[in-house]
PDB file of N, CA and C in Angstrom:
ATOM      1  N   MET A   1     143.758 -18.656 121.340  1.00 74.00           N
ATOM      2  CA  MET A   1     142.119 -18.082 121.213  1.00 74.00           C
ATOM      3  C   MET A   1     141.894 -16.331 120.485  1.00 74.00           C
ATOM      4  N   LYS A   2     140.868 -16.507 119.976  1.00 81.00           N
ATOM      5  CA  LYS A   2     140.476 -15.086 119.603  1.00 81.00           C
ATOM      6  C   LYS A   2     140.321 -13.465 121.219  1.00 81.00           C
ATOM      7  N   SER A   3     141.369 -13.043 120.841  1.00 84.00           N
ATOM      8  CA  SER A   3     140.839 -11.800 121.792  1.00 84.00           C
ATOM      9  C   SER A   3     139.533 -11.364 122.137  1.00 84.00           C
ATOM     10  N   GLU A   4     138.948 -11.361 121.053  1.00 82.00           N
ATOM     11  CA  GLU A   4     136.965 -11.331 121.522  1.00 82.00           C
ATOM     12  C   GLU A   4     136.340 -12.559 122.540  1.00 82.00           C
ATOM     13  N   ALA A   5     136.965 -13.168 122.264  1.00 82.00           N
ATOM     14  CA  ALA A   5     136.445 -14.534 123.496  1.00 82.00           C
ATOM     15  C   ALA A   5     137.279 -14.282 124.485  1.00 82.00           C
ATOM     16  N   LEU A   6     138.201 -13.641 125.158  1.00 84.00           N
ATOM     17  CA  LEU A   6     138.699 -13.580 126.103  1.00 84.00           C
ATOM     18  C   LEU A   6     138.227 -12.245 126.824  1.00 84.00           C
ATOM     19  N   GLN A   7     137.204 -11.601 126.314  1.00 87.00           N
ATOM     20  CA  GLN A   7     136.368  -9.903 126.698  1.00 87.00           C
ATOM     21  C   GLN A   7     135.213 -10.613 127.528  1.00 87.00           C
ATOM     22  N   PHE A   8     134.812 -11.797 126.771  1.00 88.00           N
ATOM     23  CA  PHE A   8     133.461 -11.771 127.093  1.00 88.00           C
ATOM     24  C   PHE A   8     133.492 -12.752 128.857  1.00 88.00           C
ATOM     25  N   LYS A   9     133.845 -12.094 130.063  1.00 89.00           N
ATOM     26  CA  LYS A   9     133.450 -13.176 131.324  1.00 89.00           C
ATOM     27  C   LYS A   9     132.256 -13.022 131.828  1.00 89.00           C
ATOM     28  N   ILE A  10     132.114 -14.172 133.226  1.00 89.00           N
ATOM     29  CA  ILE A  10     131.172 -14.576 134.157  1.00 89.00           C
ATOM     30  C   ILE A  10     132.213 -14.208 135.423  1.00 89.00           C
ATOM     31  N   GLY A  11     131.764 -13.435 136.630  1.00 86.00           N
ATOM     32  CA  GLY A  11     132.297 -13.729 137.944  1.00 86.00           C
ATOM     33  C   GLY A  11     133.679 -13.484 138.183  1.00 86.00           C
ATOM     34  N   GLY A  12     133.956 -12.905 136.822  1.00 89.00           N
ATOM     35  CA  GLY A  12     135.215 -12.000 136.511  1.00 89.00           C
ATOM     36  C   GLY A  12     135.956 -13.268 135.722  1.00 89.00           C
ATOM     37  N   LYS A  13     135.476 -14.696 134.819  1.00 92.00           N
ATOM     38  CA  LYS A  13     135.947 -15.593 134.485  1.00 92.00           C
ATOM     39  C   LYS A  13     136.383 -15.959 133.071  1.00 92.00           C
ATOM     40  N   SER A  14     136.927 -15.879 132.840  1.00 92.00           N
ATOM     41  CA  SER A  14     137.487 -16.036 130.796  1.00 92.00           C
ATOM     42  C   SER A  14     137.054 -16.481 130.320  1.00 92.00           C
ATOM     43  N   ILE A  15     136.693 -17.573 128.850  1.00 91.00           N
ATOM     44  CA  ILE A  15     136.887 -19.506 129.409  1.00 91.00           C
ATOM     45  C   ILE A  15     137.456 -19.879 129.226  1.00 91.00           C
ATOM     46  N   ALA A  16     139.680 -18.774 128.573  1.00 92.00           N
ATOM     47  CA  ALA A  16     140.709 -19.234 129.322  1.00 92.00           C
ATOM     48  C   ALA A  16     140.746 -19.695 130.693  1.00 92.00           C
ATOM     49  N   ASP A  17     140.540 -19.099 131.579  1.00 94.00           N
ATOM     50  CA  ASP A  17     140.370 -19.461 133.379  1.00 94.00           C
ATOM     51  C   ASP A  17     139.353 -20.041 133.199  1.00 94.00           C
ATOM     52  N   VAL A  18     138.412 -20.436 132.579  1.00 94.00           N
ATOM     53  CA  VAL A  18     137.802 -21.306 132.707  1.00 94.00           C
ATOM     54  C   VAL A  18     137.833 -23.365 132.134  1.00 94.00           C
ATOM     55  N   SER A  19     139.275 -22.785 131.724  1.00 93.00           N
ATOM     56  CA  SER A  19     139.386 -24.270 130.823  1.00 93.00           C
ATOM     57  C   SER A  19     140.713 -24.495 131.704  1.00 93.00           C
ATOM     58  N   ALA A  20     141.072 -23.989 132.565  1.00 96.00           N
ATOM     59  CA  ALA A  20     142.774 -24.212 133.326  1.00 96.00           C
ATOM     60  C   ALA A  20     142.296 -25.056 133.865  1.00 96.00           C
ATOM     61  N   MET A  21     140.430 -24.807 134.577  1.00 95.00           N
ATOM     62  CA  MET A  21     140.331 -25.568 136.533  1.00 95.00           C
ATOM     63  C   MET A  21     140.640 -26.487 135.436  1.00 95.00           C
ATOM     64  N   SER A  22     140.028 -27.684 137.359  1.00 94.00           N
ATOM     65  CA  SER A  22     140.144 -28.505 136.880  1.00 94.00           C
ATOM     66  C   SER A  22     139.243 -29.375 136.947  1.00 94.00           C
ATOM     67  N   ILE A  23     138.623 -30.050 137.031  1.00 94.00           N
ATOM     68  CA  ILE A  23     136.802 -30.658 137.115  1.00 94.00           C
ATOM     69  C   ILE A  23     136.599 -30.375 138.422  1.00 94.00           C
ATOM     70  N   ALA A  24     137.214 -30.538 139.101  1.00 94.00           N
ATOM     71  CA  ALA A  24     136.443 -30.139 141.050  1.00 94.00           C
ATOM     72  C   ALA A  24     135.777 -29.542 140.619  1.00 94.00           C
ATOM     73  N   GLU A  25     137.491 -28.208 140.525  1.00 95.00           N
ATOM     74  CA  GLU A  25     137.336 -26.831 140.606  1.00 95.00           C
ATOM     75  C   GLU A  25     136.807 -25.618 139.976  1.00 95.00           C
ATOM     76  N   PHE A  26     135.672 -25.887 138.896  1.00 95.00           N
ATOM     77  CA  PHE A  26     135.275 -25.938 137.864  1.00 95.00           C
ATOM     78  C   PHE A  26     133.800 -25.849 138.450  1.00 95.00           C
ATOM     79  N   SER A  27     133.767 -26.955 138.843  1.00 95.00           N
ATOM     80  CA  SER A  27     131.822 -28.097 139.277  1.00 95.00           C
ATOM     81  C   SER A  27     131.664 -27.045 140.592  1.00 95.00           C
ATOM     82  N   GLU A  28     133.052 -26.623 141.112  1.00 95.00           N
ATOM     83  CA  GLU A  28     132.639 -25.237 142.807  1.00 95.00           C
ATOM     84  C   GLU A  28     131.955 -23.822 141.710  1.00 95.00           C
ATOM     85  N   TRP A  29     132.824 -23.166 140.977  1.00 95.00           N
ATOM     86  CA  TRP A  29     132.618 -22.539 140.389  1.00 95.00           C
ATOM     87  C   TRP A  29     131.414 -22.667 139.475  1.00 95.00           C
ATOM     88  N   MET A  30     131.099 -23.678 138.926  1.00 95.00           N
ATOM     89  CA  MET A  30     129.436 -24.010 138.615  1.00 95.00           C
ATOM     90  C   MET A  30     128.760 -23.711 139.557  1.00 95.00           C
ATOM     91  N   SER A  31     128.784 -24.279 141.160  1.00 94.00           N
ATOM     92  CA  SER A  31     127.422 -23.748 141.505  1.00 94.00           C
ATOM     93  C   SER A  31     126.706 -22.522 142.192  1.00 94.00           C
ATOM     94  N   HIS A  32     128.167 -21.823 141.969  1.00 94.00           N
ATOM     95  CA  HIS A  32     127.800 -19.988 142.084  1.00 94.00           C
ATOM     96  C   HIS A  32     127.693 -19.701 141.124  1.00 94.00           C
ATOM     97  N   VAL A  33     127.255 -19.904 139.947  1.00 94.00           N
ATOM     98  CA  VAL A  33     127.697 -19.007 138.491  1.00 94.00           C
ATOM     99  C   VAL A  33     126.673 -17.810 138.894  1.00 94.00           C
ATOM    100  N   GLU A  34     126.198 -18.547 138.781  1.00 94.00           N
ATOM    101  CA  GLU A  34     125.032 -18.164 138.624  1.00 94.00           C
ATOM    102  C   GLU A  34     124.822 -17.028 139.795  1.00 94.00           C
ATOM    103  N   GLU A  35     124.558 -16.434 140.459  1.00 94.00           N
ATOM    104  CA  GLU A  35     125.240 -14.969 141.344  1.00 94.00           C
ATOM    105  C   GLU A  35     126.172 -13.810 140.514  1.00 94.00           C
ATOM    106  N   HIS A  36     126.480 -14.310 139.706  1.00 92.00           N
ATOM    107  CA  HIS A  36     127.692 -13.441 139.216  1.00 92.00           C
ATOM    108  C   HIS A  36     126.173 -12.629 137.853  1.00 92.00           C
ATOM    109  N   MET A  37     124.882 -13.733 137.727  1.00 94.00           N
ATOM    110  CA  MET A  37     124.278 -13.369 136.605  1.00 94.00           C
ATOM    111  C   MET A  37     123.566 -12.386 136.773  1.00 94.00           C
ATOM    112  N   THR A  38     122.078 -11.534 135.708  1.00 94.00           N
ATOM    113  CA  THR A  38     121.408 -10.442 135.638  1.00 94.00           C
ATOM    114  C   THR A  38     120.469 -11.788 135.681  1.00 94.00           C
ATOM    115  N   ASP A  39     119.478 -11.467 135.773  1.00 96.00           N
ATOM    116  CA  ASP A  39     117.926 -11.646 136.315  1.00 96.00           C
ATOM    117  C   ASP A  39     118.390 -12.351 134.481  1.00 96.00           C
ATOM    118  N   LYS A  40     118.583 -11.602 133.820  1.00 96.00           N
ATOM    119  CA  LYS A  40     117.871 -12.215 132.195  1.00 96.00           C
ATOM    120  C   LYS A  40     118.770 -13.235 131.486  1.00 96.00           C
ATOM    121  N   GLU A  41     120.133 -12.767 132.366  1.00 93.00           N
ATOM    122  CA  GLU A  41     121.540 -13.482 131.539  1.00 93.00           C
ATOM    123  C   GLU A  41     121.221 -14.987 132.411  1.00 93.00           C
ATOM    124  N   ARG A  42     119.685 -15.446 134.007  1.00 95.00           N
ATOM    125  CA  ARG A  42     119.808 -16.346 134.738  1.00 95.00           C
ATOM    126  C   ARG A  42     119.130 -17.050 133.489  1.00 95.00           C
ATOM    127  N   LYS A  43     118.152 -16.305 132.905  1.00 96.00           N
ATOM    128  CA  LYS A  43     117.083 -17.129 132.652  1.00 96.00           C
ATOM    129  C   LYS A  43     117.273 -17.644 130.788  1.00 96.00           C
ATOM    130  N   ILE A  44     117.925 -16.623 130.024  1.00 95.00           N
ATOM    131  CA  ILE A  44     119.251 -17.829 129.194  1.00 95.00           C
ATOM    132  C   ILE A  44     120.034 -18.790 129.526  1.00 95.00           C
ATOM    133  N   ALA A  45     120.432 -19.131 130.681  1.00 94.00           N
ATOM    134  CA  ALA A  45     121.780 -19.674 131.062  1.00 94.00           C
ATOM    135  C   ALA A  45     121.179 -21.098 131.609  1.00 94.00           C
ATOM    136  N   ARG A  46     119.768 -20.671 132.274  1.00 95.00           N
ATOM    137  CA  ARG A  46     119.170 -21.428 132.949  1.00 95.00           C
ATOM    138  C   ARG A  46     119.414 -23.029 132.521  1.00 95.00           C
ATOM    139  N   GLU A  47     119.023 -23.392 131.244  1.00 97.00           N
ATOM    140  CA  GLU A  47     119.036 -25.034 130.910  1.00 97.00           C
ATOM    141  C   GLU A  47     120.298 -25.357 129.704  1.00 97.00           C
ATOM    142  N   ILE A  48     121.389 -24.704 130.363  1.00 95.00           N
ATOM    143  CA  ILE A  48     122.326 -24.792 129.770  1.00 95.00           C
ATOM    144  C   ILE A  48     123.254 -24.372 131.464  1.00 95.00           C
ATOM    145  N   VAL A  49     123.008 -24.199 132.328  1.00 96.00           N
ATOM    146  CA  VAL A  49     124.120 -24.432 133.753  1.00 96.00           C
ATOM    147  C   VAL A  49     123.639 -25.642 134.617  1.00 96.00           C
ATOM    148  N   LYS A  50     122.494 -26.174 133.921  1.00 96.00           N
ATOM    149  CA  LYS A  50     121.401 -26.990 134.407  1.00 96.00           C
ATOM    150  C   LYS A  50     121.944 -28.036 133.408  1.00 96.00           C
ATOM    151  N   GLU A  51     122.439 -28.325 132.158  1.00 97.00           N
ATOM    152  CA  GLU A  51     123.037 -29.423 131.927  1.00 97.00           C
ATOM    153  C   GLU A  51     124.192 -29.700 131.718  1.00 97.00           C
ATOM    154  N   ILE A  52     125.176 -28.266 132.029  1.00 96.00           N
ATOM    155  CA  ILE A  52     127.073 -28.442 132.413  1.00 96.00           C
ATOM    156  C   ILE A  52     126.891 -29.125 133.858  1.00 96.00           C
ATOM    157  N   ARG A  53     125.627 -28.540 134.903  1.00 96.00           N
ATOM    158  CA  ARG A  53     125.849 -29.225 136.065  1.00 96.00           C
ATOM    159  C   ARG A  53     125.801 -30.972 136.296  1.00 96.00           C
ATOM    160  N   GLU A  54     125.118 -31.039 135.438  1.00 97.00           N
ATOM    161  CA  GLU A  54     124.518 -32.330 135.202  1.00 97.00           C
ATOM    162  C   GLU A  54     125.642 -32.922 134.926  1.00 97.00           C
ATOM    163  N   ARG A  55     125.882 -32.926 133.824  1.00 96.00           N
ATOM    164  CA  ARG A  55     127.462 -33.320 133.581  1.00 96.00           C
ATOM    165  C   ARG A  55     128.831 -33.939 133.803  1.00 96.00           C
ATOM    166  N   LEU A  56     128.870 -32.715 135.419  1.00 96.00           N
ATOM    167  CA  LEU A  56     129.852 -32.097 136.069  1.00 96.00           C
ATOM    168  C   LEU A  56     129.958 -33.221 136.840  1.00 96.00           C
ATOM    169  N   ARG A  57     128.608 -33.153 137.221  1.00 95.00           N
ATOM    170  CA  ARG A  57     128.797 -34.729 139.102  1.00 95.00           C
ATOM    171  C   ARG A  57     128.322 -36.202 138.238  1.00 95.00           C
ATOM    172  N   PHE A  58     128.717 -36.162 137.268  1.00 96.00           N
ATOM    173  CA  PHE A  58     128.603 -37.479 136.306  1.00 96.00           C
ATOM    174  C   PHE A  58     130.001 -37.927 136.264  1.00 96.00           C
ATOM    175  N   LEU A  59     130.938 -36.676 135.377  1.00 94.00           N
ATOM    176  CA  LEU A  59     131.867 -36.656 135.876  1.00 94.00           C
ATOM    177  C   LEU A  59     132.838 -36.789 137.011  1.00 94.00           C
ATOM    178  N   LEU A  60     133.097 -36.487 138.141  1.00 95.00           N
ATOM    179  CA  LEU A  60     133.386 -36.638 139.675  1.00 95.00           C
ATOM    180  C   LEU A  60     132.269 -37.569 139.974  1.00 95.00           C
ATOM    181  N   ASP A  61     131.739 -38.055 139.611  1.00 94.00           N
ATOM    182  CA  ASP A  61     131.081 -40.107 139.728  1.00 94.00           C
ATOM    183  C   ASP A  61     132.329 -41.030 139.673  1.00 94.00           C
ATOM    184  N   VAL A  62     131.909 -40.970 138.493  1.00 93.00           N
ATOM    185  CA  VAL A  62     132.690 -41.338 137.229  1.00 93.00           C
ATOM    186  C   VAL A  62     134.322 -41.472 137.804  1.00 93.00           C
ATOM    187  N   GLY A  63     134.385 -40.885 138.327  1.00 86.00           N
ATOM    188  CA  GLY A  63     136.021 -40.391 138.706  1.00 86.00           C
ATOM    189  C   GLY A  63     136.404 -39.912 140.604  1.00 86.00           C
ATOM    190  N   SER A  64     134.959 -40.468 140.828  1.00 75.00           N
ATOM    191  CA  SER A  64     135.401 -40.975 142.529  1.00 75.00           C
ATOM    192  C   SER A  64     135.352 -42.630 142.403  1.00 75.00           C
ATOM    193  N   THR A  65     134.137 -42.992 141.310  1.00 69.00           N
ATOM    194  CA  THR A  65     134.104 -44.543 141.145  1.00 69.00           C
ATOM    195  C   THR A  65     135.232 -45.341 141.205  1.00 69.00           C
ATOM    196  N   SER A  66     136.363 -44.455 139.808  1.00 65.00           N
ATOM    197  CA  SER A  66     137.478 -45.898 139.321  1.00 65.00           C
ATOM    198  C   SER A  66     138.286 -45.243 140.312  1.00 65.00           C
ATOM    199  N   SER A  67     139.031 -43.754 140.999  1.00 58.00           N
ATOM    200  CA  SER A  67     139.525 -43.977 141.967  1.00 58.00           C
ATOM    201  C   SER A  67     139.424 -45.039 143.534  1.00 58.00           C
ATOM    202  N   THR A  68     138.255 -45.303 143.641  1.00 56.00           N
ATOM    203  CA  THR A  68     137.997 -46.421 144.302  1.00 56.00           C
ATOM    204  C   THR A  68     138.672 -47.279 143.578  1.00 56.00           C
ATOM    205  N   SER A  69     137.994 -48.010 143.085  1.00 55.00           N
ATOM    206  CA  SER A  69     138.751 -49.193 142.453  1.00 55.00           C
ATOM    207  C   SER A  69     139.375 -49.113 142.271  1.00 55.00           C
ATOM    208  N   ARG A  70     140.624 -48.477 141.853  1.00 57.00           N
ATOM    209  CA  ARG A  70     141.635 -48.300 141.999  1.00 57.00           C
ATOM    210  C   ARG A  70     142.493 -48.630 142.854  1.00 57.00           C
ATOM    211  N   ALA A  71     142.339 -47.646 143.913  1.00 57.00           N
ATOM    212  CA  ALA A  71     142.021 -48.214 146.140  1.00 57.00           C
ATOM    213  C   ALA A  71     142.404 -49.923 146.073  1.00 57.00           C
ATOM    214  N   SER A  72     140.862 -50.483 145.395  1.00 56.00           N
ATOM    215  CA  SER A  72     140.741 -51.152 146.440  1.00 56.00           C
ATOM    216  C   SER A  72     141.402 -52.551 145.689  1.00 56.00           C
ATOM    217  N   ASP A  73     141.772 -52.578 144.419  1.00 61.00           N
ATOM    218  CA  ASP A  73     142.749 -52.635 143.541  1.00 61.00           C
ATOM    219  C   ASP A  73     143.987 -53.232 143.801  1.00 61.00           C
ATOM    220  N   SER A  74     144.318 -51.908 144.372  1.00 58.00           N
ATOM    221  CA  SER A  74     145.667 -52.025 144.617  1.00 58.00           C
ATOM    222  C   SER A  74     145.728 -52.678 145.922  1.00 58.00           C
ATOM    223  N   THR A  75     144.856 -52.739 147.294  1.00 56.00           N
ATOM    224  CA  THR A  75     144.670 -53.035 148.011  1.00 56.00           C
ATOM    225  C   THR A  75     145.106 -55.184 148.188  1.00 56.00           C
ATOM    226  N   SER A  76     143.745 -55.144 146.848  1.00 56.00           N
ATOM    227  CA  SER A  76     144.266 -56.206 146.337  1.00 56.00           C
ATOM    228  C   SER A  76     144.703 -57.647 146.517  1.00 56.00           C
ATOM    229  N   ALA A  77     145.568 -56.785 145.217  1.00 57.00           N
ATOM    230  CA  ALA A  77     146.967 -56.840 144.605  1.00 57.00           C
ATOM    231  C   ALA A  77     148.337 -56.823 146.175  1.00 57.00           C
ATOM    232  N   THR A  78     148.012 -55.954 147.274  1.00 58.00           N
ATOM    233  CA  THR A  78     149.206 -56.727 148.089  1.00 58.00           C
ATOM    234  C   THR A  78     148.793 -57.062 149.099  1.00 58.00           C
ATOM    235  N   THR A  79     147.163 -57.609 149.589  1.00 57.00           N
ATOM    236  CA  THR A  79     146.410 -58.062 150.195  1.00 57.00           C
ATOM    237  C   THR A  79     147.476 -59.797 149.096  1.00 57.00           C
ATOM    238  N   ASP A  80     147.058 -60.559 148.424  1.00 57.00           N
ATOM    239  CA  ASP A  80     146.629 -61.443 147.853  1.00 57.00           C
ATOM    240  C   ASP A  80     148.616 -61.840 147.826  1.00 57.00           C
ATOM    241  N   ALA A  81     149.157 -60.742 147.790  1.00 55.00           N
ATOM    242  CA  ALA A  81     151.039 -61.423 147.859  1.00 55.00           C
ATOM    243  C   ALA A  81     151.692 -62.324 148.775  1.00 55.00           C
TER     244      ALA A  81
END
């Protein structure tokens, strides 16, 4: 990654820092990201932040649903045996 890209930070995090986060960590960070922005930055980022939060919510919902499905499949396989 170019050093110029790493110079830009929001809330003390660079793109490399954010990329290293899990989905859950990133979601938590995104829930507070606007606290680190100026009014002007908030206005510019409003729609992007909204879209990212919606996509994260979807990923977390799908992940929890698939975890629940795997757990119930595992339980079914054990009780059927």
